[in-house]
mmCIF file of C-alpha atoms and ligand atoms in Angstrom:
data_model
loop_
_atom_site.group_PDB
_atom_site.id
_atom_site.type_symbol
_atom_site.label_atom_id
_atom_site.label_comp_id
_atom_site.label_asym_id
_atom_site.label_seq_id
_atom_site.Cartn_x
_atom_site.Cartn_y
_atom_site.Cartn_z
ATOM 1 C CA UNK A 1 31.308 7.927 -0.463
ATOM 2 C CA UNK A 2 27.696 8.445 -1.359
ATOM 3 C CA UNK A 3 26.511 7.489 2.151
ATOM 4 C CA UNK A 4 28.415 10.464 3.575
ATOM 5 C CA UNK A 5 26.637 12.762 1.148
ATOM 6 C CA UNK A 6 23.279 11.365 2.269
ATOM 7 C CA UNK A 7 24.287 11.870 5.894
ATOM 8 C CA UNK A 8 25.094 15.514 5.184
ATOM 9 C CA UNK A 9 21.528 16.003 3.965
ATOM 10 C CA UNK A 10 19.893 14.872 7.228
ATOM 11 C CA UNK A 11 18.606 18.348 8.178
ATOM 12 C CA UNK A 12 17.337 19.003 4.674
ATOM 13 C CA UNK A 13 15.435 15.705 4.748
ATOM 14 C CA UNK A 14 13.800 16.600 8.057
ATOM 15 C CA UNK A 15 12.896 20.015 6.669
ATOM 16 C CA UNK A 16 11.258 18.485 3.596
ATOM 17 C CA UNK A 17 9.209 16.120 5.760
ATOM 18 C CA UNK A 18 8.162 18.927 8.124
ATOM 19 C CA UNK A 19 7.077 21.122 5.208
ATOM 20 C CA UNK A 20 5.322 18.335 3.325
ATOM 21 C CA UNK A 21 3.120 16.829 6.057
ATOM 22 C CA UNK A 22 0.855 19.893 6.613
ATOM 23 C CA UNK A 23 0.033 19.902 2.883
ATOM 24 C CA UNK A 24 -2.834 17.430 2.945
ATOM 25 C CA UNK A 25 -2.934 14.808 0.202
ATOM 26 C CA UNK A 26 -6.061 12.754 0.828
ATOM 27 C CA UNK A 27 -8.119 11.353 -2.013
ATOM 28 C CA UNK A 28 -11.714 12.545 -2.525
ATOM 29 C CA UNK A 29 -13.034 9.048 -1.746
ATOM 30 C CA UNK A 30 -11.605 9.487 1.750
ATOM 31 C CA UNK A 31 -12.896 13.010 2.166
ATOM 32 C CA UNK A 32 -9.941 15.000 0.799
ATOM 33 C CA UNK A 33 -9.204 17.030 -2.302
ATOM 34 C CA UNK A 34 -6.371 15.044 -3.856
ATOM 35 C CA UNK A 35 -2.622 15.495 -3.912
ATOM 36 C CA UNK A 36 -2.105 18.470 -6.227
ATOM 37 C CA UNK A 37 -0.707 20.933 -3.691
ATOM 38 C CA UNK A 38 1.659 18.391 -2.219
ATOM 39 C CA UNK A 39 2.862 17.463 -5.701
ATOM 40 C CA UNK A 40 3.422 21.163 -6.522
ATOM 41 C CA UNK A 41 5.539 21.458 -3.398
ATOM 42 C CA UNK A 42 7.552 18.307 -4.165
ATOM 43 C CA UNK A 43 8.077 19.369 -7.752
ATOM 44 C CA UNK A 44 9.776 22.490 -6.424
ATOM 45 C CA UNK A 45 12.007 20.345 -4.217
ATOM 46 C CA UNK A 46 12.949 18.262 -7.254
ATOM 47 C CA UNK A 47 13.571 21.180 -9.576
ATOM 48 C CA UNK A 48 16.916 22.048 -8.044
ATOM 49 C CA UNK A 49 18.294 18.525 -8.306
ATOM 50 C CA UNK A 50 19.034 18.547 -12.016
ATOM 51 C CA UNK A 51 17.095 15.688 -13.541
ATOM 52 C CA UNK A 52 17.483 14.926 -17.236
ATOM 53 C CA UNK A 53 13.744 14.479 -17.409
ATOM 54 C CA UNK A 54 11.189 15.881 -14.969
ATOM 55 C CA UNK A 55 7.531 15.765 -15.769
ATOM 56 C CA UNK A 56 4.050 15.493 -14.422
ATOM 57 C CA UNK A 57 1.500 12.904 -15.447
ATOM 58 C CA UNK A 58 -1.633 14.436 -14.027
ATOM 59 C CA UNK A 59 -4.853 12.485 -14.115
ATOM 60 C CA UNK A 60 -8.245 14.006 -13.486
ATOM 61 C CA UNK A 61 -10.650 12.010 -11.360
ATOM 62 C CA UNK A 62 -14.437 11.737 -11.497
ATOM 63 C CA UNK A 63 -14.912 14.541 -8.991
ATOM 64 C CA UNK A 64 -12.767 16.822 -11.153
ATOM 65 C CA UNK A 65 -9.721 16.831 -8.892
ATOM 66 C CA UNK A 66 -6.220 16.734 -10.330
ATOM 67 C CA UNK A 67 -4.397 13.558 -9.336
ATOM 68 C CA UNK A 68 -0.732 14.265 -9.903
ATOM 69 C CA UNK A 69 2.108 11.866 -10.604
ATOM 70 C CA UNK A 70 5.689 13.062 -10.860
ATOM 71 C CA UNK A 71 8.246 11.288 -13.006
ATOM 72 C CA UNK A 72 11.912 12.249 -12.817
ATOM 73 C CA UNK A 73 14.850 10.580 -14.496
ATOM 74 C CA UNK A 74 18.623 10.709 -14.615
ATOM 75 C CA UNK A 75 20.244 9.096 -17.612
ATOM 76 C CA UNK A 76 23.002 6.546 -17.112
ATOM 77 C CA UNK A 77 26.106 6.163 -19.269
ATOM 78 C CA UNK A 78 24.593 3.265 -21.194
ATOM 79 C CA UNK A 79 20.985 3.723 -20.169
ATOM 80 C CA UNK A 80 19.695 0.349 -21.346
ATOM 81 C CA UNK A 81 17.175 0.233 -18.521
ATOM 82 C CA UNK A 82 15.951 2.246 -15.581
ATOM 83 C CA UNK A 83 15.807 1.463 -11.883
ATOM 84 C CA UNK A 84 12.816 3.295 -10.451
ATOM 85 C CA UNK A 85 12.150 4.330 -6.885
ATOM 86 C CA UNK A 86 8.368 4.477 -6.609
ATOM 87 C CA UNK A 87 6.798 6.088 -3.533
ATOM 88 C CA UNK A 88 3.281 7.413 -3.076
ATOM 89 C CA UNK A 89 2.388 10.902 -1.902
ATOM 90 C CA UNK A 90 -1.234 10.416 -0.846
ATOM 91 C CA UNK A 91 -2.217 9.546 2.714
ATOM 92 C CA UNK A 92 -5.238 8.235 4.563
ATOM 93 C CA UNK A 93 -7.165 10.634 6.859
ATOM 94 C CA UNK A 94 -6.195 10.974 10.517
ATOM 95 C CA UNK A 95 -8.924 8.621 11.813
ATOM 96 C CA UNK A 96 -10.112 9.203 15.393
ATOM 97 C CA UNK A 97 -8.544 12.567 16.213
ATOM 98 C CA UNK A 98 -8.861 12.065 19.985
ATOM 99 C CA UNK A 99 -6.322 9.230 19.828
ATOM 100 C CA UNK A 100 -3.598 11.576 18.538
ATOM 101 C CA UNK A 101 -1.177 13.144 20.987
ATOM 102 C CA UNK A 102 -0.095 15.727 18.399
ATOM 103 C CA UNK A 103 -1.768 17.509 15.489
ATOM 104 C CA UNK A 104 -1.808 14.831 12.750
ATOM 105 C CA UNK A 105 -1.258 17.477 10.081
ATOM 106 C CA UNK A 106 1.779 19.014 11.672
ATOM 107 C CA UNK A 107 5.050 17.144 11.516
ATOM 108 C CA UNK A 108 6.212 17.144 15.111
ATOM 109 C CA UNK A 109 9.859 16.251 15.673
ATOM 110 C CA UNK A 110 10.571 14.508 18.964
ATOM 111 C CA UNK A 111 13.983 12.943 19.343
ATOM 112 C CA UNK A 112 14.448 10.460 16.511
ATOM 113 C CA UNK A 113 10.761 10.501 15.586
ATOM 114 C CA UNK A 114 8.633 12.709 13.371
ATOM 115 C CA UNK A 115 4.929 12.369 14.190
ATOM 116 C CA UNK A 116 2.159 13.102 11.689
ATOM 117 C CA UNK A 117 -0.279 11.438 9.297
ATOM 118 C CA UNK A 118 1.673 10.147 6.335
ATOM 119 C CA UNK A 119 5.125 10.409 7.881
ATOM 120 C CA UNK A 120 5.612 6.638 7.648
ATOM 121 C CA UNK A 121 3.146 5.919 4.870
ATOM 122 C CA UNK A 122 4.640 6.905 2.562
ATOM 123 C CA UNK A 123 6.340 10.196 3.446
ATOM 124 C CA UNK A 124 9.495 8.572 4.716
ATOM 125 C CA UNK A 125 9.942 6.809 1.379
ATOM 126 C CA UNK A 126 9.175 9.973 -0.584
ATOM 127 C CA UNK A 127 11.892 11.848 1.289
ATOM 128 C CA UNK A 128 14.509 9.083 1.343
ATOM 129 C CA UNK A 129 14.011 8.399 -2.383
ATOM 130 C CA UNK A 130 14.366 12.068 -3.314
ATOM 131 C CA UNK A 131 17.535 12.514 -1.279
ATOM 132 C CA UNK A 132 19.079 9.273 -2.491
ATOM 133 C CA UNK A 133 18.809 10.605 -6.035
ATOM 134 C CA UNK A 134 20.008 14.038 -4.953
ATOM 135 C CA UNK A 135 23.071 12.460 -3.348
ATOM 136 C CA UNK A 136 23.724 10.538 -6.535
ATOM 137 C CA UNK A 137 23.599 13.768 -8.547
ATOM 138 C CA UNK A 138 25.891 15.573 -6.131
ATOM 139 C CA UNK A 139 28.370 12.702 -6.051
ATOM 140 C CA UNK A 140 28.984 13.236 -9.756
ATOM 141 C CA UNK A 141 28.688 9.484 -10.346
ATOM 142 C CA UNK A 142 26.766 8.567 -13.459
ATOM 143 C CA UNK A 143 25.645 4.964 -13.132
ATOM 144 C CA UNK A 144 25.579 2.593 -16.078
ATOM 145 C CA UNK A 145 21.794 2.534 -16.240
ATOM 146 C CA UNK A 146 19.143 5.207 -15.695
ATOM 147 C CA UNK A 147 17.689 6.121 -12.353
ATOM 148 C CA UNK A 148 14.050 7.083 -12.072
ATOM 149 C CA UNK A 149 11.955 8.608 -9.339
ATOM 150 C CA UNK A 150 8.201 8.230 -9.297
ATOM 151 C CA UNK A 151 5.992 10.076 -6.835
ATOM 152 C CA UNK A 152 2.526 8.653 -7.185
ATOM 153 C CA UNK A 153 -1.032 9.647 -6.378
ATOM 154 C CA UNK A 154 -3.974 7.554 -5.261
ATOM 155 C CA UNK A 155 -2.234 4.549 -3.704
ATOM 156 C CA UNK A 156 -4.523 4.320 -0.695
ATOM 157 C CA UNK A 157 -7.684 3.879 -2.775
ATOM 158 C CA UNK A 158 -6.419 1.463 -5.415
ATOM 159 C CA UNK A 159 -4.007 3.489 -7.604
ATOM 160 C CA UNK A 160 -6.428 4.103 -10.471
ATOM 161 C CA UNK A 161 -5.088 7.655 -10.895
ATOM 162 C CA UNK A 162 -1.633 6.698 -9.632
ATOM 163 C CA UNK A 163 0.364 3.656 -10.698
ATOM 164 C CA UNK A 164 -2.312 2.331 -13.070
ATOM 165 C CA UNK A 165 -2.554 5.718 -14.770
ATOM 166 C CA UNK A 166 1.223 5.958 -15.084
ATOM 167 C CA UNK A 167 1.431 2.422 -16.505
ATOM 168 C CA UNK A 168 -1.113 3.411 -19.151
ATOM 169 C CA UNK A 169 0.446 6.769 -19.986
ATOM 170 C CA UNK A 170 4.194 6.415 -19.631
ATOM 171 C CA UNK A 171 6.453 4.240 -21.677
ATOM 172 C CA UNK A 172 8.719 2.183 -19.454
ATOM 173 C CA UNK A 173 11.616 0.208 -20.888
ATOM 174 C CA UNK A 174 10.824 -3.483 -21.069
ATOM 175 C CA UNK A 175 13.701 -4.327 -18.701
ATOM 176 C CA UNK A 176 13.032 -1.552 -16.199
ATOM 177 C CA UNK A 177 13.032 -2.550 -12.537
ATOM 178 C CA UNK A 178 11.428 -1.026 -9.491
ATOM 179 C CA UNK A 179 11.960 -0.518 -5.798
ATOM 180 C CA UNK A 180 8.721 0.169 -3.962
ATOM 181 C CA UNK A 181 9.466 1.474 -0.459
ATOM 182 C CA UNK A 182 6.041 0.933 1.042
ATOM 183 C CA UNK A 183 6.209 -2.167 3.238
ATOM 184 C CA UNK A 184 8.851 -3.545 5.541
ATOM 185 C CA UNK A 185 9.808 -4.089 9.137
ATOM 186 C CA UNK A 186 11.673 -2.249 11.867
ATOM 187 C CA UNK A 187 15.084 -3.721 11.033
ATOM 188 C CA UNK A 188 14.869 -3.519 7.274
ATOM 189 C CA UNK A 189 15.717 -7.186 6.963
ATOM 190 C CA UNK A 190 12.884 -8.302 4.689
ATOM 191 C CA UNK A 191 12.537 -7.731 0.971
ATOM 192 C CA UNK A 192 9.046 -8.435 -0.292
ATOM 193 C CA UNK A 193 8.927 -10.137 -3.674
ATOM 194 C CA UNK A 194 5.391 -11.548 -3.705
ATOM 195 C CA UNK A 195 1.906 -10.489 -2.653
ATOM 196 C CA UNK A 196 -1.274 -12.373 -1.967
ATOM 197 C CA UNK A 197 -4.416 -11.821 -3.981
ATOM 198 C CA UNK A 198 -7.083 -9.707 -2.379
ATOM 199 C CA UNK A 199 -10.845 -9.863 -2.056
ATOM 200 C CA UNK A 200 -12.918 -7.349 -0.121
ATOM 201 C CA UNK A 201 -16.533 -8.321 -0.008
ATOM 202 C CA UNK A 202 -19.600 -7.168 1.913
ATOM 203 C CA UNK A 203 -22.758 -9.211 2.392
ATOM 204 C CA UNK A 204 -26.147 -7.776 3.164
ATOM 205 C CA UNK A 205 -28.625 -10.137 4.770
ATOM 206 C CA UNK A 206 -32.200 -8.969 4.371
ATOM 207 C CA UNK A 207 -34.835 -10.350 6.725
ATOM 208 C CA UNK A 208 -37.818 -8.597 8.252
ATOM 209 C CA UNK A 209 -37.690 -5.894 10.905
ATOM 210 C CA UNK A 210 -40.047 -6.100 13.843
ATOM 211 C CA UNK A 211 -40.683 -5.529 17.537
ATOM 212 C CA UNK A 212 -38.210 -7.128 19.918
ATOM 213 C CA UNK A 213 -41.005 -9.102 21.544
ATOM 214 C CA UNK A 214 -42.350 -10.524 18.265
ATOM 215 C CA UNK A 215 -39.707 -12.640 16.585
ATOM 216 C CA UNK A 216 -42.616 -14.739 15.375
ATOM 217 C CA UNK A 217 -43.574 -11.836 13.076
ATOM 218 C CA UNK A 218 -40.044 -10.843 12.023
ATOM 219 C CA UNK A 219 -36.969 -12.405 10.466
ATOM 220 C CA UNK A 220 -33.868 -11.457 12.467
ATOM 221 C CA UNK A 221 -31.183 -10.531 9.934
ATOM 222 C CA UNK A 222 -28.643 -10.013 12.721
ATOM 223 C CA UNK A 223 -28.820 -13.642 13.909
ATOM 224 C CA UNK A 224 -28.728 -15.072 10.400
ATOM 225 C CA UNK A 225 -25.924 -12.661 9.452
ATOM 226 C CA UNK A 226 -23.798 -13.842 12.380
ATOM 227 C CA UNK A 227 -24.365 -17.499 11.476
ATOM 228 C CA UNK A 228 -23.603 -16.821 7.829
ATOM 229 C CA UNK A 229 -20.408 -14.929 8.660
ATOM 230 C CA UNK A 230 -19.191 -17.840 10.783
ATOM 231 C CA UNK A 231 -20.153 -20.413 8.119
ATOM 232 C CA UNK A 232 -18.234 -18.482 5.473
ATOM 233 C CA UNK A 233 -15.289 -18.111 7.821
ATOM 234 C CA UNK A 234 -15.148 -21.875 8.436
ATOM 235 C CA UNK A 235 -15.785 -22.849 4.848
ATOM 236 C CA UNK A 236 -13.037 -20.626 3.404
ATOM 237 C CA UNK A 237 -10.449 -21.730 5.942
ATOM 238 C CA UNK A 238 -11.279 -25.376 5.250
ATOM 239 C CA UNK A 239 -11.358 -25.088 1.469
ATOM 240 C CA UNK A 240 -8.299 -22.856 0.954
ATOM 241 C CA UNK A 241 -5.968 -24.291 3.551
ATOM 242 C CA UNK A 242 -2.693 -24.710 1.693
ATOM 243 C CA UNK A 243 0.454 -22.967 2.900
ATOM 244 C CA UNK A 244 3.466 -21.299 1.297
ATOM 245 C CA UNK A 245 6.401 -20.598 3.590
ATOM 246 C CA UNK A 246 7.603 -17.507 1.729
ATOM 247 C CA UNK A 247 4.523 -15.624 2.949
ATOM 248 C CA UNK A 248 3.924 -13.956 6.292
ATOM 249 C CA UNK A 249 1.646 -15.469 7.540
ATOM 250 C CA UNK A 250 2.180 -18.594 5.399
ATOM 251 C CA UNK A 251 -1.516 -19.235 4.686
ATOM 252 C CA UNK A 252 -4.473 -17.426 3.115
ATOM 253 C CA UNK A 253 -6.362 -15.207 5.542
ATOM 254 C CA UNK A 254 -10.143 -14.678 5.670
ATOM 255 C CA UNK A 255 -11.136 -12.115 8.259
ATOM 256 C CA UNK A 256 -14.631 -10.893 9.071
ATOM 257 C CA UNK A 257 -13.933 -7.192 9.620
ATOM 258 C CA UNK A 258 -16.383 -4.349 9.232
ATOM 259 C CA UNK A 259 -19.972 -4.618 10.482
ATOM 260 C CA UNK A 260 -22.421 -1.891 9.745
ATOM 261 C CA UNK A 261 -24.601 -0.498 12.516
ATOM 262 C CA UNK A 262 -28.167 -1.786 12.378
ATOM 263 C CA UNK A 263 -31.035 -0.599 14.585
ATOM 264 C CA UNK A 264 -30.783 2.255 17.111
ATOM 265 C CA UNK A 265 -32.656 0.567 19.913
ATOM 266 C CA UNK A 266 -32.526 -2.720 21.758
ATOM 267 C CA UNK A 267 -36.196 -3.563 21.275
ATOM 268 C CA UNK A 268 -36.153 -3.705 17.494
ATOM 269 C CA UNK A 269 -35.304 -6.875 15.616
ATOM 270 C CA UNK A 270 -32.995 -5.845 12.774
ATOM 271 C CA UNK A 271 -34.306 -6.410 9.275
ATOM 272 C CA UNK A 272 -30.901 -6.043 7.630
ATOM 273 C CA UNK A 273 -27.374 -7.000 8.554
ATOM 274 C CA UNK A 274 -24.240 -5.980 6.683
ATOM 275 C CA UNK A 275 -20.839 -7.552 7.314
ATOM 276 C CA UNK A 276 -17.622 -7.622 5.343
ATOM 277 C CA UNK A 277 -14.667 -9.941 4.805
ATOM 278 C CA UNK A 278 -11.067 -9.052 4.063
ATOM 279 C CA UNK A 279 -9.519 -12.050 2.254
ATOM 280 C CA UNK A 280 -5.809 -12.326 1.376
ATOM 281 C CA UNK A 281 -5.295 -15.276 -0.895
ATOM 282 C CA UNK A 282 -2.172 -17.275 -1.723
ATOM 283 C CA UNK A 283 -1.169 -17.245 -5.421
ATOM 284 C CA UNK A 284 -1.982 -20.963 -5.717
ATOM 285 C CA UNK A 285 -5.688 -20.062 -5.593
ATOM 286 C CA UNK A 286 -7.937 -17.977 -7.785
ATOM 287 C CA UNK A 287 -9.717 -15.058 -6.167
ATOM 288 C CA UNK A 288 -12.795 -15.951 -8.211
ATOM 289 C CA UNK A 289 -12.939 -19.394 -6.600
ATOM 290 C CA UNK A 290 -13.053 -17.795 -3.173
ATOM 291 C CA UNK A 291 -15.841 -15.539 -4.377
ATOM 292 C CA UNK A 292 -17.773 -18.571 -5.670
ATOM 293 C CA UNK A 293 -17.571 -20.306 -2.287
ATOM 294 C CA UNK A 294 -18.938 -17.225 -0.554
ATOM 295 C CA UNK A 295 -21.722 -16.946 -3.099
ATOM 296 C CA UNK A 296 -22.596 -20.605 -2.708
ATOM 297 C CA UNK A 297 -22.826 -20.334 1.071
ATOM 298 C CA UNK A 298 -25.042 -17.260 0.693
ATOM 299 C CA UNK A 299 -27.364 -19.200 -1.675
ATOM 300 C CA UNK A 300 -27.574 -21.987 0.859
ATOM 301 C CA UNK A 301 -28.631 -19.498 3.562
ATOM 302 C CA UNK A 302 -31.234 -17.937 1.321
ATOM 303 C CA UNK A 303 -32.902 -21.316 0.914
ATOM 304 C CA UNK A 304 -32.460 -22.400 4.512
ATOM 305 C CA UNK A 305 -33.686 -19.230 6.270
ATOM 306 C CA UNK A 306 -35.802 -17.442 3.684
ATOM 307 C CA UNK A 307 -33.676 -14.311 3.781
ATOM 308 C CA UNK A 308 -32.269 -12.453 0.817
ATOM 309 C CA UNK A 309 -28.510 -11.993 0.608
ATOM 310 C CA UNK A 310 -26.846 -9.355 -1.547
ATOM 311 C CA UNK A 311 -23.140 -9.546 -2.335
ATOM 312 C CA UNK A 312 -21.098 -6.415 -2.883
ATOM 313 C CA UNK A 313 -17.633 -6.995 -4.270
ATOM 314 C CA UNK A 314 -15.694 -3.960 -3.060
ATOM 315 C CA UNK A 315 -12.220 -4.781 -4.266
ATOM 316 C CA UNK A 316 -10.574 -7.689 -5.990
ATOM 317 C CA UNK A 317 -7.106 -8.326 -7.307
ATOM 318 C CA UNK A 318 -5.641 -11.598 -8.468
ATOM 319 C CA UNK A 319 -2.221 -12.416 -7.005
ATOM 320 C CA UNK A 320 0.645 -11.169 -9.179
ATOM 321 C CA UNK A 321 3.544 -13.397 -10.258
ATOM 322 C CA UNK A 322 6.511 -13.393 -7.878
ATOM 323 C CA UNK A 323 9.485 -11.146 -8.647
ATOM 324 C CA UNK A 324 12.556 -13.150 -9.685
ATOM 325 C CA UNK A 325 14.737 -13.586 -6.546
ATOM 326 C CA UNK A 326 17.789 -13.386 -8.836
ATOM 327 C CA UNK A 327 16.771 -10.206 -10.629
ATOM 328 C CA UNK A 328 19.285 -7.360 -10.591
ATOM 329 C CA UNK A 329 17.108 -5.152 -8.396
ATOM 330 C CA UNK A 330 16.777 -7.838 -5.716
ATOM 331 C CA UNK A 331 20.464 -8.800 -5.808
ATOM 332 C CA UNK A 332 21.686 -5.167 -5.690
ATOM 333 C CA UNK A 333 19.299 -4.332 -2.879
ATOM 334 C CA UNK A 334 20.421 -7.388 -0.902
ATOM 335 C CA UNK A 335 24.058 -6.449 -1.433
ATOM 336 C CA UNK A 336 23.573 -2.834 -0.301
ATOM 337 C CA UNK A 337 21.682 -3.905 2.830
ATOM 338 C CA UNK A 338 24.380 -6.462 3.631
ATOM 339 C CA UNK A 339 27.149 -3.889 3.234
ATOM 340 C CA UNK A 340 25.451 -1.062 5.109
ATOM 341 C CA UNK A 341 23.645 -2.995 7.833
ATOM 342 C CA UNK A 342 25.675 -6.151 8.168
ATOM 343 C CA UNK A 343 22.922 -8.712 7.638
ATOM 344 C CA UNK A 344 21.400 -10.671 4.787
ATOM 345 C CA UNK A 345 17.753 -9.688 4.268
ATOM 346 C CA UNK A 346 15.119 -12.381 3.869
ATOM 347 C CA UNK A 347 12.928 -12.612 0.770
ATOM 348 C CA UNK A 348 9.253 -12.818 1.711
ATOM 349 C CA UNK A 349 5.688 -12.571 0.458
ATOM 350 C CA UNK A 350 3.032 -10.484 2.217
ATOM 351 C CA UNK A 351 -0.731 -10.120 2.402
ATOM 352 C CA UNK A 352 -0.761 -6.370 1.949
ATOM 353 C CA UNK A 353 -1.060 -4.851 -1.479
ATOM 354 C CA UNK A 354 1.456 -2.363 -2.861
ATOM 355 C CA UNK A 355 1.938 -0.860 -6.302
ATOM 356 C CA UNK A 356 4.442 -3.663 -6.914
ATOM 357 C CA UNK A 357 1.501 -5.933 -7.835
ATOM 358 C CA UNK A 358 0.376 -4.058 -10.987
ATOM 359 C CA UNK A 359 4.041 -3.779 -12.004
ATOM 360 C CA UNK A 360 4.567 -7.514 -11.562
ATOM 361 C CA UNK A 361 1.423 -8.255 -13.540
ATOM 362 C CA UNK A 362 3.005 -6.311 -16.420
ATOM 363 C CA UNK A 363 6.085 -8.502 -16.151
ATOM 364 C CA UNK A 364 8.389 -6.107 -14.284
ATOM 365 C CA UNK A 365 10.622 -7.018 -11.369
ATOM 366 C CA UNK A 366 9.678 -5.043 -8.295
ATOM 367 C CA UNK A 367 11.237 -5.305 -4.848
ATOM 368 C CA UNK A 368 9.358 -3.848 -1.908
ATOM 369 C CA UNK A 369 11.580 -2.673 0.903
ATOM 370 C CA UNK A 370 11.976 -0.021 3.542
ATOM 371 C CA UNK A 371 12.482 0.250 7.279
ATOM 372 C CA UNK A 372 9.374 0.984 9.305
ATOM 373 C CA UNK A 373 7.853 0.321 12.695
ATOM 374 C CA UNK A 374 4.563 -0.514 10.938
ATOM 375 C CA UNK A 375 2.557 2.367 12.360
ATOM 376 C CA UNK A 376 0.918 3.069 9.004
ATOM 377 C CA UNK A 377 -2.720 4.274 9.226
ATOM 378 C CA UNK A 378 -2.500 4.228 13.050
ATOM 379 C CA UNK A 379 -2.973 7.220 15.345
ATOM 380 C CA UNK A 380 0.356 8.846 16.301
ATOM 381 C CA UNK A 381 1.942 7.571 13.089
ATOM 382 C CA UNK A 382 5.617 8.446 12.995
ATOM 383 C CA UNK A 383 8.719 7.874 10.985
ATOM 384 C CA UNK A 384 12.124 7.528 12.529
ATOM 385 C CA UNK A 385 14.601 10.058 11.219
ATOM 386 C CA UNK A 386 17.296 7.401 11.414
ATOM 387 C CA UNK A 387 15.230 5.078 9.173
ATOM 388 C CA UNK A 388 14.635 7.858 6.676
ATOM 389 C CA UNK A 389 18.333 8.671 6.469
ATOM 390 C CA UNK A 390 19.651 5.090 6.595
ATOM 391 C CA UNK A 391 17.167 3.944 3.925
ATOM 392 C CA UNK A 392 18.274 6.821 1.707
ATOM 393 C CA UNK A 393 21.833 5.513 2.030
ATOM 394 C CA UNK A 394 20.732 2.062 0.874
ATOM 395 C CA UNK A 395 18.825 3.523 -2.084
ATOM 396 C CA UNK A 396 21.756 5.774 -2.982
ATOM 397 C CA UNK A 397 24.118 2.833 -2.954
ATOM 398 C CA UNK A 398 21.817 0.687 -5.080
ATOM 399 C CA UNK A 399 21.179 3.345 -7.732
ATOM 400 C CA UNK A 400 24.824 4.396 -7.918
ATOM 401 C CA UNK A 401 25.839 0.814 -8.633
ATOM 402 C CA UNK A 402 23.033 -0.049 -11.012
HETATM 403 ZN ZN1 ZN B 1 1.642 3.205 1.619
#
């Protein structure tokens, strides 16, 4: 049984995680130097497995850093299509270091947990995917179709040098399917087959700075910014109010999030105010229509208060089509979860963005699944060893029967 083989690799999986986490893999946009060293390490781990194809698709980014992607493949007996396990190797930075109880760049094993930045996101998936394929190789089973492993760069900053680069530079079969282990819940009972569209936008309100005692001579951008943020908030919720029960939560979300610091002292009236919205939009709407509403409200404020308002569109992606709930990848994944865990997983849509979206836009079926306590990007991020091992069993079962 392939699950037994996975179980026998438990210590090896822990070792790989513990060795991988100290090798930082943060993108230059977030203050790092890319993922090259981590990819070099993982390539060594993969070399012993015996893939029929093992190659690197290295991109070079604007700052000159190598952004590595690893592609590995085992051919099936018929090999008409490939089921890919696609995990990402980059991580976000540690954030506020004082909130960590352990060194974020050491993998610290404590009972069933391994603490460290990137252990859950997406280290657990990297390790469980690798060992699922390794177990398949060692079992001697050659499935009907091919099995692929993709270890990707640049997921945390939009995948330009990761999934998008691979899609542009690697020829996938037109019926290939994908498992993306990068979102889930603590039981592993949800398979994500749809994602909301995304709009990240910042607005800069420009008024006139002045002394705190002379509002008559200034134009308080802070006050107008607050009013504008609330108007946009209300307007978007009113205008885009439809629901779709497959999604969690079942409606579009429009959240005022980041606010930039303004003046250093209490007795200065701020001349500028910058605030941002994180919008997650149901597929029944167009992201551009949300943008237009925001722009319209900003125009209205310009006229009403005499301020200037600049819009900065930080990130935008239209919702991708849903993955077919009856596709082979979804059905096989459901079956393996049912057999190994004893429950039927639910098919859902989420607001977060994974690399499944660009795949779906190209017409591929992609199922997002893994088991996680959702501690991604948080201080004291951890992965449970049991999740890492049990997920590998599910993957191994799916790929061996594909
Ligand atoms: Zn991730």
